[in-house]
Amino acid sequence: MPDTAAAAPRLRHAVDGAGLGAGLTVLFAFTCGALAANLYYAQPLVGLIGDSVGLGPSAESWIVTASQIGYCAGLIALVPLGDVFVSRRVILATMTANVASLLGLALAPGLFALFALTLIVGITSTAAQMLVPLAASMAPPERRGSVVGNVTSGLLGGILLARPLSSFLAEYIGWRGVFGASAAVISMLLVAAFFLLPERRPTATKSYSALIASLGRLFVDQPLLRRRALYHAAMFASFSLFWTGAPLILLAEPYGFSPGGVALFALSGVLGVFAAPVAGQLADRGHSRVGTIGAMLAAIVGFGLALFGETSLAALVAAGILVDLGVQANLVIGQREIFALDENIRSRLNAVYMATFFTGGAIGSALTSPVLHAFGWKGVCVLGLGFPAFALGYFLLGERRPA
């Protein structure tokens, strides 16, 4: 998309370390949330979508997996562009493509189109991860964790609200209407971003092939990045397992929930959004190690409670709250740590971090339906508990000193 800064009047903010103003903070947070929500609208609707396109129950969770695979692809192919091109141009162009793909998904005629457009929606929703490093670049070092936490709280709010919102709306406008409504919201945010989004002109000059090739080297050469990415890949796998599987057991007997009932249940996870700013403040004060251990333990305890979820709704609600709190806190602490490595490559650092852990999420969602079908809900819970337990063991072995 061409930059028309000279032709169209807009507020201009220099990326000079002074921090985000209140208005831009709201725009960044809300836009990140709306874009990230695109990956999760389908999570409680996989049964409805599968029935409408002829997809079998054992393969329904692949709808969620397709968006996550697309998101991983976008993180690798698009997000690093922020290190060599004007961030504003890349973000606006990606958001425009996101609107088009959402409209296409709302009109998808069959199974092939559904998966293809779901993949593209995932790819273009990575505009959210272009905004997070831009926000980090505008923050002074001593407040970077808080700033990232504030913006990420919007992103996490979108993720957590997506499930109840889509369940509620689907009762009135169908699953296709959910994606059409998302296209309308992203369109409005695109207009606001056109006038308000600040510029960041990178100093790095690389060819596209060299830029992408550098991602693998970052994973190998930056041990902190590698460890933090793998911790959260395990955590996010457990998150995807829980939130893809829980709606399926709530729709079945003995609960027999309607989509609206699933929406009310999913609201329990919204409490996880409050973990983001608190975790950012803890990291700013030098408590990353304690915060990380607490986050992983929260997810482990959550899945322990989820074992009783087939007969106790209270246990299932408590599990959702704890899993979300742990996963969101670990995300923010990890981002704060990696953004301190090198300010000139933050887009690529974020791309590697997010691509790695979304791969974990894709694995978790892909495993949900077959594990649930073969071993029942308890099998899902045992697997879900194992992921954060692995992350905690890896963390304790890999970082004996405070992070």
XYZ file of C-alpha atoms in Angstrom:
403
model
C 0.000 0.000 0.000
C 1.574 3.380 -0.962
C 2.482 5.786 1.810
C 0.427 8.957 1.339
C 1.782 10.793 4.377
C 2.311 13.978 2.395
C -1.146 13.952 0.860
C -3.404 12.942 3.753
C -3.444 14.780 7.072
C -2.885 12.556 10.101
C -1.441 12.612 13.561
C 2.228 11.776 13.381
C 4.126 10.288 16.296
C 7.874 9.897 16.318
C 9.256 6.611 17.492
C 11.676 8.256 19.891
C 11.362 6.225 23.087
C 8.928 8.648 24.721
C 6.269 5.959 24.910
C 2.770 5.551 23.597
C 0.112 8.107 24.370
C -3.229 6.931 25.724
C -4.965 7.155 22.341
C -2.339 5.137 20.497
C -2.173 2.593 23.303
C -5.905 1.976 22.907
C -5.580 1.732 19.113
C -2.629 -0.665 19.306
C -4.289 -2.840 21.962
C -7.710 -2.954 20.290
C -6.261 -3.635 16.834
C -4.029 -6.412 18.160
C -7.021 -7.948 19.916
C -9.321 -7.783 16.896
C -6.694 -9.362 14.628
C -5.718 -12.112 17.064
C -9.398 -12.939 17.669
C -9.643 -14.143 14.060
C -7.706 -17.271 15.050
C -10.157 -18.231 17.782
C -13.645 -17.462 16.501
C -13.826 -20.980 15.066
C -12.681 -22.737 18.242
C -16.153 -23.185 19.843
C -17.809 -23.430 16.412
C -15.881 -26.332 14.904
C -18.902 -28.615 15.261
C -21.200 -26.160 13.471
C -18.672 -25.437 10.733
C -17.869 -29.124 10.278
C -21.551 -30.015 9.883
C -22.090 -27.304 7.260
C -19.173 -28.402 5.055
C -19.275 -32.164 5.646
C -16.216 -32.507 7.897
C -16.103 -35.537 10.226
C -15.901 -35.128 14.034
C -12.391 -36.593 14.270
C -11.068 -33.872 11.913
C -13.028 -30.838 13.153
C -10.159 -29.406 15.229
C -8.146 -29.070 11.985
C -10.206 -25.952 11.250
C -8.478 -24.237 14.176
C -5.160 -25.818 13.211
C -5.351 -24.334 9.700
C -5.572 -20.788 11.041
C -2.659 -21.423 13.400
C -0.522 -22.886 10.615
C -1.321 -19.793 8.548
C -0.368 -17.578 11.465
C 2.987 -19.368 11.771
C 3.574 -18.882 8.044
C 2.749 -15.177 8.313
C 5.062 -14.771 11.290
C 7.921 -16.168 9.235
C 7.097 -14.559 5.865
C 5.603 -11.164 6.829
C 6.459 -10.028 10.367
C 10.261 -9.784 9.754
C 9.555 -7.135 7.076
C 9.189 -4.629 9.921
C 12.984 -4.705 10.375
C 13.707 -3.467 6.815
C 10.587 -1.625 5.585
C 8.507 1.197 6.994
C 6.315 -0.594 9.541
C 3.252 1.482 8.709
C 3.122 0.357 5.085
C 3.491 -3.319 5.920
C 0.825 -3.184 8.657
C -1.747 -1.361 6.520
C -1.220 -3.689 3.557
C -1.528 -6.793 5.737
C -4.702 -5.513 7.402
C -6.234 -4.820 3.974
C -5.549 -8.407 2.907
C -7.021 -9.613 6.199
C -10.336 -7.875 5.495
C -10.511 -9.447 2.022
C -9.768 -12.953 3.322
C -12.366 -12.660 6.113
C -15.024 -11.693 3.591
C -14.012 -14.644 1.434
C -14.221 -17.003 4.417
C -17.720 -15.754 5.248
C -18.751 -16.779 1.709
C -16.674 -19.992 1.422
C -18.720 -22.495 -0.649
C -17.032 -25.747 0.350
C -14.330 -27.595 2.247
C -11.360 -26.610 0.061
C -12.275 -22.925 0.084
C -12.872 -23.067 3.840
C -9.399 -24.375 4.615
C -7.646 -22.182 2.024
C -9.271 -18.982 3.281
C -8.813 -19.971 6.934
C -5.112 -20.331 6.155
C -4.998 -16.851 4.565
C -6.900 -15.293 7.470
C -4.239 -16.758 9.759
C -1.395 -15.412 7.626
C -2.767 -11.871 7.461
C -3.798 -11.726 11.129
C -0.067 -11.478 11.899
C -0.430 -7.716 11.529
C -1.021 -7.917 15.297
C 2.554 -9.103 15.768
C 3.871 -6.197 13.698
C 2.283 -3.791 16.169
C 3.807 -5.328 19.324
C 7.493 -4.704 18.392
C 6.535 -1.218 17.165
C 5.085 -0.514 20.624
C 8.229 -1.917 22.257
C 10.363 0.422 20.135
C 8.392 3.402 21.430
C 8.918 2.455 25.089
C 11.861 3.451 27.310
C 13.790 0.362 28.488
C 12.689 0.651 32.108
C 9.006 0.590 31.084
C 9.187 -1.823 28.171
C 7.601 -4.699 30.071
C 4.679 -2.522 31.165
C 4.127 -1.119 27.668
C 4.292 -4.543 26.041
C 1.989 -5.838 28.778
C -0.577 -3.100 28.146
C -0.634 -3.671 24.395
C -0.560 -7.429 24.806
C -3.486 -7.228 27.234
C -5.552 -6.007 24.281
C -4.267 -8.839 22.122
C -5.048 -11.360 24.839
C -8.443 -9.791 25.416
C -9.240 -10.424 21.764
C -8.103 -14.039 22.032
C -10.122 -14.663 25.184
C -13.262 -12.799 24.111
C -13.272 -14.393 20.652
C -14.665 -17.695 21.915
C -17.663 -16.385 23.888
C -18.373 -13.707 21.282
C -18.418 -16.134 18.371
C -20.545 -18.626 20.320
C -23.073 -15.906 21.155
C -23.195 -14.389 17.660
C -23.425 -17.755 15.925
C -26.868 -18.301 17.468
C -28.153 -15.229 15.617
C -26.048 -14.745 12.484
C -24.425 -18.160 11.973
C -20.736 -18.940 11.791
C -20.398 -17.142 8.455
C -21.830 -13.982 9.971
C -19.168 -14.108 12.685
C -16.385 -13.763 10.110
C -18.313 -11.117 8.185
C -18.644 -9.080 11.392
C -14.909 -9.435 12.001
C -14.217 -8.069 8.505
C -16.321 -5.007 9.343
C -14.438 -4.399 12.603
C -11.002 -4.766 10.985
C -12.118 -2.369 8.210
C -12.924 0.329 10.759
C -9.612 -0.200 12.531
C -7.817 -0.021 9.183
C -9.245 3.452 8.596
C -8.179 4.577 12.080
C -4.694 3.097 11.576
C -4.331 4.914 8.240
C -4.640 8.258 9.999
C -3.006 7.522 13.361
C -0.372 4.822 12.923
C 3.168 6.124 13.587
C 6.122 5.432 11.332
C 9.237 3.527 12.184
C 12.014 3.685 9.620
C 14.443 0.803 10.202
C 18.163 1.274 9.661
C 18.763 -2.328 8.531
C 19.085 -3.100 4.826
C 18.715 -6.733 3.809
C 17.298 -8.618 0.874
C 14.124 -10.556 1.576
C 15.903 -13.910 1.245
C 18.648 -12.817 3.659
C 16.020 -11.505 6.058
C 14.149 -14.817 6.171
C 17.360 -16.846 6.299
C 18.422 -14.894 9.393
C 15.443 -16.258 11.361
C 16.935 -19.726 11.655
C 20.265 -18.276 12.753
C 18.529 -16.248 15.458
C 16.940 -19.392 16.849
C 20.357 -21.096 16.960
C 22.474 -18.131 18.069
C 20.166 -16.635 20.720
C 19.763 -19.181 23.541
C 17.400 -16.951 25.548
C 15.124 -16.581 22.520
C 15.219 -20.318 21.858
C 14.422 -21.266 25.448
C 11.623 -18.721 25.860
C 10.059 -19.764 22.558
C 10.095 -23.461 23.470
C 8.700 -22.815 26.971
C 5.764 -21.010 25.487
C 5.286 -23.516 22.666
C 4.574 -26.116 25.330
C 2.321 -23.729 27.268
C 0.377 -22.744 24.170
C -0.102 -26.354 23.153
C -1.886 -26.903 26.471
C -3.960 -23.746 25.932
C -5.112 -24.972 22.507
C -5.912 -28.427 23.846
C -8.114 -27.021 26.592
C -10.027 -24.439 24.587
C -10.563 -26.675 21.573
C -11.632 -29.651 23.691
C -13.718 -28.019 26.438
C -16.439 -26.677 24.073
C -16.771 -30.136 22.520
C -17.494 -31.845 25.851
C -19.852 -29.036 26.898
C -21.903 -29.480 23.726
C -22.196 -33.230 24.439
C -23.939 -35.088 27.273
C -24.215 -34.748 30.215
C -23.915 -30.976 29.794
C -25.676 -30.525 26.449
C -24.859 -26.799 26.280
C -26.108 -24.592 23.463
C -23.559 -22.334 21.701
C -24.778 -19.562 24.021
C -24.007 -21.713 27.042
C -20.520 -22.381 25.695
C -20.133 -18.612 25.288
C -20.906 -18.045 28.961
C -18.393 -20.721 29.941
C -15.720 -19.203 27.708
C -16.096 -15.867 29.499
C -14.281 -17.462 32.432
C -11.089 -17.338 30.413
C -11.321 -13.560 30.024
C -9.888 -13.191 33.529
C -6.568 -14.275 32.009
C -6.204 -10.847 30.388
C -5.394 -9.337 33.783
C -2.244 -11.444 33.966
C -0.558 -9.519 31.127
C 0.084 -6.103 32.747
C 0.922 -7.708 36.115
C 3.417 -10.053 34.472
C 4.984 -7.123 32.597
C 5.455 -5.190 35.833
C 6.964 -8.233 37.546
C 9.453 -8.620 34.698
C 10.364 -4.905 34.846
C 11.167 -5.341 38.552
C 13.482 -8.291 37.915
C 11.110 -11.102 38.913
C 10.983 -12.953 35.600
C 12.071 -16.251 37.145
C 9.433 -16.269 39.882
C 6.765 -15.118 37.409
C 7.662 -17.854 34.927
C 7.546 -20.619 37.529
C 4.214 -19.321 38.843
C 2.761 -19.178 35.333
C 3.740 -22.766 34.540
C 2.452 -24.058 37.885
C -0.891 -22.320 37.259
C -1.332 -24.245 33.993
C -0.346 -27.536 35.643
C -2.838 -27.061 38.487
C -5.469 -25.978 35.960
C -5.238 -29.245 34.058
C -5.252 -31.153 37.323
C -8.646 -29.603 38.057
C -9.798 -30.186 34.473
C -9.568 -33.950 35.093
C -12.828 -33.561 37.028
C -14.421 -31.436 34.308
C -16.708 -34.137 32.904
C -18.761 -34.124 36.107
C -17.959 -30.755 37.694
C -18.588 -27.523 35.818
C -16.956 -25.573 38.659
C -13.730 -27.552 38.202
C -13.823 -26.881 34.449
C -14.348 -23.137 34.976
C -11.507 -22.950 37.513
C -9.279 -24.887 35.117
C -9.989 -22.450 32.282
C -9.124 -19.475 34.489
C -5.836 -20.982 35.713
C -4.710 -22.197 32.283
C -5.374 -18.777 30.748
C -3.687 -16.876 33.597
C -0.580 -19.026 33.315
C -0.322 -18.915 29.534
C -0.870 -15.145 29.264
C 1.608 -14.312 32.053
C 4.288 -16.518 30.486
C 3.740 -14.890 27.088
C 4.344 -11.350 28.340
C 7.384 -12.264 30.436
C 8.902 -14.036 27.433
C 8.303 -11.086 25.104
C 9.779 -8.638 27.583
C 12.924 -10.770 27.834
C 13.483 -11.219 24.102
C 12.822 -7.554 23.234
C 15.787 -6.620 25.441
C 18.198 -8.584 23.226
C 18.598 -6.201 20.251
C 16.356 -3.254 19.369
C 17.313 -3.425 15.671
C 15.905 -6.911 15.129
C 12.790 -6.863 17.318
C 10.449 -7.785 14.472
C 12.501 -10.881 13.717
C 12.886 -11.789 17.385
C 9.127 -11.554 17.770
C 8.590 -13.552 14.569
C 10.761 -16.441 15.773
C 9.209 -16.386 19.246
C 5.628 -16.298 18.006
C 6.137 -18.790 15.155
C 7.691 -21.308 17.525
C 4.972 -21.141 20.113
C 2.132 -21.024 17.574
C 3.560 -24.229 16.166
C 2.994 -25.633 19.638
C -0.566 -24.291 19.549
C -1.189 -25.900 16.165
C 0.065 -29.230 17.497
C -2.223 -28.917 20.519
C -5.350 -28.134 18.511
C -4.569 -30.839 15.935
C -4.242 -33.457 18.686
C -7.450 -32.494 20.485
C -10.084 -34.240 18.370
C -8.189 -37.534 17.823
C -7.112 -37.747 21.499
C -10.632 -36.906 22.685
C -12.076 -39.488 20.301
C -9.619 -42.211 21.342
C -9.041 -41.564 25.064
C -11.814 -39.225 26.182
C -11.537 -35.977 28.127
C -9.160 -37.435 30.721
C -6.714 -38.292 27.939
C -6.834 -34.668 26.780
C -6.187 -33.483 30.349
C -3.223 -35.805 30.912
C -1.650 -34.628 27.665
C -2.454 -31.001 28.509
C -0.858 -31.325 31.939
C 2.265 -32.854 30.403
C 3.051 -29.817 28.225
C 3.480 -27.204 31.026
C 5.179 -29.844 33.207
C 7.752 -30.298 30.436
C 8.141 -26.501 30.134
C 8.732 -26.164 33.878
C 11.319 -28.935 33.905
C 13.125 -27.403 30.922
C 13.057 -23.974 32.562
C 14.464 -25.216 35.892
C 17.239 -27.093 34.101
C 18.019 -24.424 31.516
C 17.922 -21.293 33.695
C 19.354 -21.998 37.099
C 20.055 -18.292 37.565
C 17.353 -15.587 37.434
C 16.294 -14.706 33.846
